[in-house]
Amino acid sequence: MHDKSSDPHPSREELPLPDYDHMPVAGLEHRMRSLPADDLRTVRAYEREHADRPQVKQMIDHRLDQLEHGSAPSGGDPAAHGAEQVRPTRGRSSVSPQTAALPPDPLPHGTYDRSHPTQPNNPRTRHR
């Protein structure tokens, strides 16, 4: 087994963040806070070799700088489901065509909306 933090070309399977390639940038920032410096270096090497997004590399560098100046990785599991990931459902959804709200009826052409009595074509407010 080799040291993954020194690998200049890490593979997707070596990443400490599962499904890294499909995570939005906002989710990455949150997840990276729980990683130690070695894991962040692995993610940075992977990012540089694949998407090479300047914003993500800057975010990783900033976090590495924080860790080098005394910050500690936050608690939490970087592999846990986040808002950006779809959680598997346990059962069937109660939403169906039978339980959906009915669409509103459109107004027929040439009529006015009685909920807005100040409309110009409202016969009740038309000046004679």
mmCIF file of C-alpha atoms in Angstrom:
data_model
loop_
_atom_site.group_PDB
_atom_site.id
_atom_site.type_symbol
_atom_site.label_atom_id
_atom_site.label_comp_id
_atom_site.label_asym_id
_atom_site.label_seq_id
_atom_site.Cartn_x
_atom_site.Cartn_y
_atom_site.Cartn_z
ATOM 1 C CA MET A 1 0.000 0.000 0.000
ATOM 2 C CA HIS A 2 1.316 3.429 -0.867
ATOM 3 C CA ASP A 3 0.953 6.757 0.932
ATOM 4 C CA LYS A 4 -2.015 8.443 -0.754
ATOM 5 C CA SER A 5 -1.078 11.933 0.452
ATOM 6 C CA SER A 6 2.110 11.851 -1.601
ATOM 7 C CA ASP A 7 0.462 10.444 -4.733
ATOM 8 C CA PRO A 8 0.562 13.164 -7.419
ATOM 9 C CA HIS A 9 -2.235 11.401 -9.364
ATOM 10 C CA PRO A 10 -4.850 10.061 -6.918
ATOM 11 C CA SER A 11 -7.745 8.046 -8.284
ATOM 12 C CA ARG A 12 -11.410 8.645 -7.544
ATOM 13 C CA GLU A 13 -11.430 5.631 -5.199
ATOM 14 C CA GLU A 14 -8.685 7.227 -3.068
ATOM 15 C CA LEU A 15 -10.671 10.385 -2.385
ATOM 16 C CA PRO A 16 -11.890 10.897 1.189
ATOM 17 C CA LEU A 17 -15.106 12.477 -0.121
ATOM 18 C CA PRO A 18 -17.411 9.984 -1.831
ATOM 19 C CA ASP A 19 -19.043 11.202 -5.028
ATOM 20 C CA TYR A 20 -16.648 14.173 -5.090
ATOM 21 C CA ASP A 21 -17.101 14.687 -8.835
ATOM 22 C CA HIS A 22 -20.825 15.322 -8.434
ATOM 23 C CA MET A 23 -20.791 17.618 -5.399
ATOM 24 C CA PRO A 24 -21.579 21.323 -5.848
ATOM 25 C CA VAL A 25 -18.883 23.766 -4.755
ATOM 26 C CA ALA A 26 -20.925 24.934 -1.739
ATOM 27 C CA GLY A 27 -21.186 21.344 -0.509
ATOM 28 C CA LEU A 28 -17.470 20.790 -0.974
ATOM 29 C CA GLU A 29 -16.543 23.677 1.286
ATOM 30 C CA HIS A 30 -18.662 22.264 4.093
ATOM 31 C CA ARG A 31 -17.315 18.720 3.636
ATOM 32 C CA MET A 32 -13.673 19.804 3.473
ATOM 33 C CA ARG A 33 -13.821 21.308 6.948
ATOM 34 C CA SER A 34 -13.852 17.809 8.448
ATOM 35 C CA LEU A 35 -10.762 16.610 6.539
ATOM 36 C CA PRO A 36 -7.202 16.546 7.869
ATOM 37 C CA ALA A 37 -4.433 18.213 5.830
ATOM 38 C CA ASP A 38 -3.254 14.976 4.148
ATOM 39 C CA ASP A 39 -6.758 14.261 2.826
ATOM 40 C CA LEU A 40 -7.084 17.845 1.604
ATOM 41 C CA ARG A 41 -3.812 17.504 -0.311
ATOM 42 C CA THR A 42 -5.184 14.341 -1.944
ATOM 43 C CA VAL A 43 -8.370 16.183 -2.946
ATOM 44 C CA ARG A 44 -6.321 19.103 -4.303
ATOM 45 C CA ALA A 45 -4.144 16.797 -6.424
ATOM 46 C CA TYR A 46 -7.272 15.112 -7.808
ATOM 47 C CA GLU A 47 -8.903 18.492 -8.501
ATOM 48 C CA ARG A 48 -5.799 19.747 -10.307
ATOM 49 C CA GLU A 49 -5.739 16.626 -12.520
ATOM 50 C CA HIS A 50 -9.459 16.624 -13.331
ATOM 51 C CA ALA A 51 -11.768 19.653 -13.107
ATOM 52 C CA ASP A 52 -9.019 22.151 -12.162
ATOM 53 C CA ARG A 53 -11.513 24.698 -10.815
ATOM 54 C CA PRO A 54 -9.678 27.775 -9.484
ATOM 55 C CA GLN A 55 -12.391 28.437 -6.877
ATOM 56 C CA VAL A 56 -12.109 24.917 -5.450
ATOM 57 C CA LYS A 57 -8.301 24.960 -5.404
ATOM 58 C CA GLN A 58 -8.368 28.331 -3.636
ATOM 59 C CA MET A 59 -10.857 26.962 -1.105
ATOM 60 C CA ILE A 60 -8.603 23.962 -0.407
ATOM 61 C CA ASP A 61 -5.511 26.171 -0.096
ATOM 62 C CA HIS A 62 -7.332 28.464 2.319
ATOM 63 C CA ARG A 63 -8.396 25.500 4.470
ATOM 64 C CA LEU A 64 -4.854 24.059 4.408
ATOM 65 C CA ASP A 65 -3.556 27.445 5.579
ATOM 66 C CA GLN A 66 -6.075 27.426 8.430
ATOM 67 C CA LEU A 67 -4.979 23.933 9.484
ATOM 68 C CA GLU A 68 -1.310 24.922 9.385
ATOM 69 C CA HIS A 69 -2.064 27.871 11.677
ATOM 70 C CA GLY A 70 -3.753 25.846 14.400
ATOM 71 C CA SER A 71 -7.262 25.075 13.225
ATOM 72 C CA ALA A 72 -8.461 21.527 13.681
ATOM 73 C CA PRO A 73 -10.720 19.516 11.395
ATOM 74 C CA SER A 74 -14.332 19.926 12.429
ATOM 75 C CA GLY A 75 -16.332 16.989 13.640
ATOM 76 C CA GLY A 76 -18.649 15.131 11.382
ATOM 77 C CA ASP A 77 -18.502 12.483 8.745
ATOM 78 C CA PRO A 78 -17.447 13.746 5.301
ATOM 79 C CA ALA A 79 -19.234 10.740 3.791
ATOM 80 C CA ALA A 80 -22.595 11.523 5.434
ATOM 81 C CA HIS A 81 -25.550 12.616 3.341
ATOM 82 C CA GLY A 82 -25.733 16.350 2.874
ATOM 83 C CA ALA A 83 -28.330 18.654 1.438
ATOM 84 C CA GLU A 84 -26.736 18.278 -1.990
ATOM 85 C CA GLN A 85 -27.076 14.493 -1.976
ATOM 86 C CA VAL A 86 -30.306 12.591 -2.483
ATOM 87 C CA ARG A 87 -31.249 10.441 0.451
ATOM 88 C CA PRO A 88 -32.795 7.092 -0.346
ATOM 89 C CA THR A 89 -36.451 6.910 0.636
ATOM 90 C CA ARG A 90 -37.787 4.158 2.839
ATOM 91 C CA GLY A 91 -41.233 3.916 1.399
ATOM 92 C CA ARG A 92 -43.429 5.149 -1.315
ATOM 93 C CA SER A 93 -44.247 8.799 -1.699
ATOM 94 C CA SER A 94 -47.764 9.858 -0.779
ATOM 95 C CA VAL A 95 -47.784 12.264 -3.736
ATOM 96 C CA SER A 96 -49.721 10.973 -6.717
ATOM 97 C CA PRO A 97 -51.931 12.367 -9.485
ATOM 98 C CA GLN A 98 -54.927 11.608 -7.249
ATOM 99 C CA THR A 99 -53.552 13.679 -4.334
ATOM 100 C CA ALA A 100 -52.140 16.584 -6.368
ATOM 101 C CA ALA A 101 -53.818 19.978 -6.282
ATOM 102 C CA LEU A 102 -56.107 20.819 -9.157
ATOM 103 C CA PRO A 103 -54.734 23.363 -11.634
ATOM 104 C CA PRO A 104 -56.499 26.753 -11.561
ATOM 105 C CA ASP A 105 -59.060 27.376 -14.266
ATOM 106 C CA PRO A 106 -57.845 30.028 -16.707
ATOM 107 C CA LEU A 107 -60.061 33.039 -17.248
ATOM 108 C CA PRO A 108 -62.025 32.889 -20.476
ATOM 109 C CA HIS A 109 -60.928 35.380 -23.115
ATOM 110 C CA GLY A 110 -62.497 38.812 -22.704
ATOM 111 C CA THR A 111 -63.458 38.494 -19.030
ATOM 112 C CA TYR A 112 -62.093 40.300 -16.047
ATOM 113 C CA ASP A 113 -60.751 38.957 -12.802
ATOM 114 C CA ARG A 114 -63.353 39.683 -10.098
ATOM 115 C CA SER A 115 -60.651 39.560 -7.421
ATOM 116 C CA HIS A 116 -59.199 42.815 -8.813
ATOM 117 C CA PRO A 117 -62.116 45.313 -8.931
ATOM 118 C CA THR A 118 -59.884 48.161 -10.113
ATOM 119 C CA GLN A 119 -59.063 46.578 -13.456
ATOM 120 C CA PRO A 120 -59.861 48.947 -16.367
ATOM 121 C CA ASN A 121 -62.402 46.616 -17.994
ATOM 122 C CA ASN A 122 -64.346 45.915 -14.818
ATOM 123 C CA PRO A 123 -67.976 46.922 -15.525
ATOM 124 C CA ARG A 124 -68.474 47.880 -11.877
ATOM 125 C CA THR A 125 -65.773 50.574 -12.008
ATOM 126 C CA ARG A 126 -66.099 51.723 -15.634
ATOM 127 C CA HIS A 127 -66.941 55.409 -15.964
ATOM 128 C CA ARG A 128 -69.849 56.315 -18.197
#
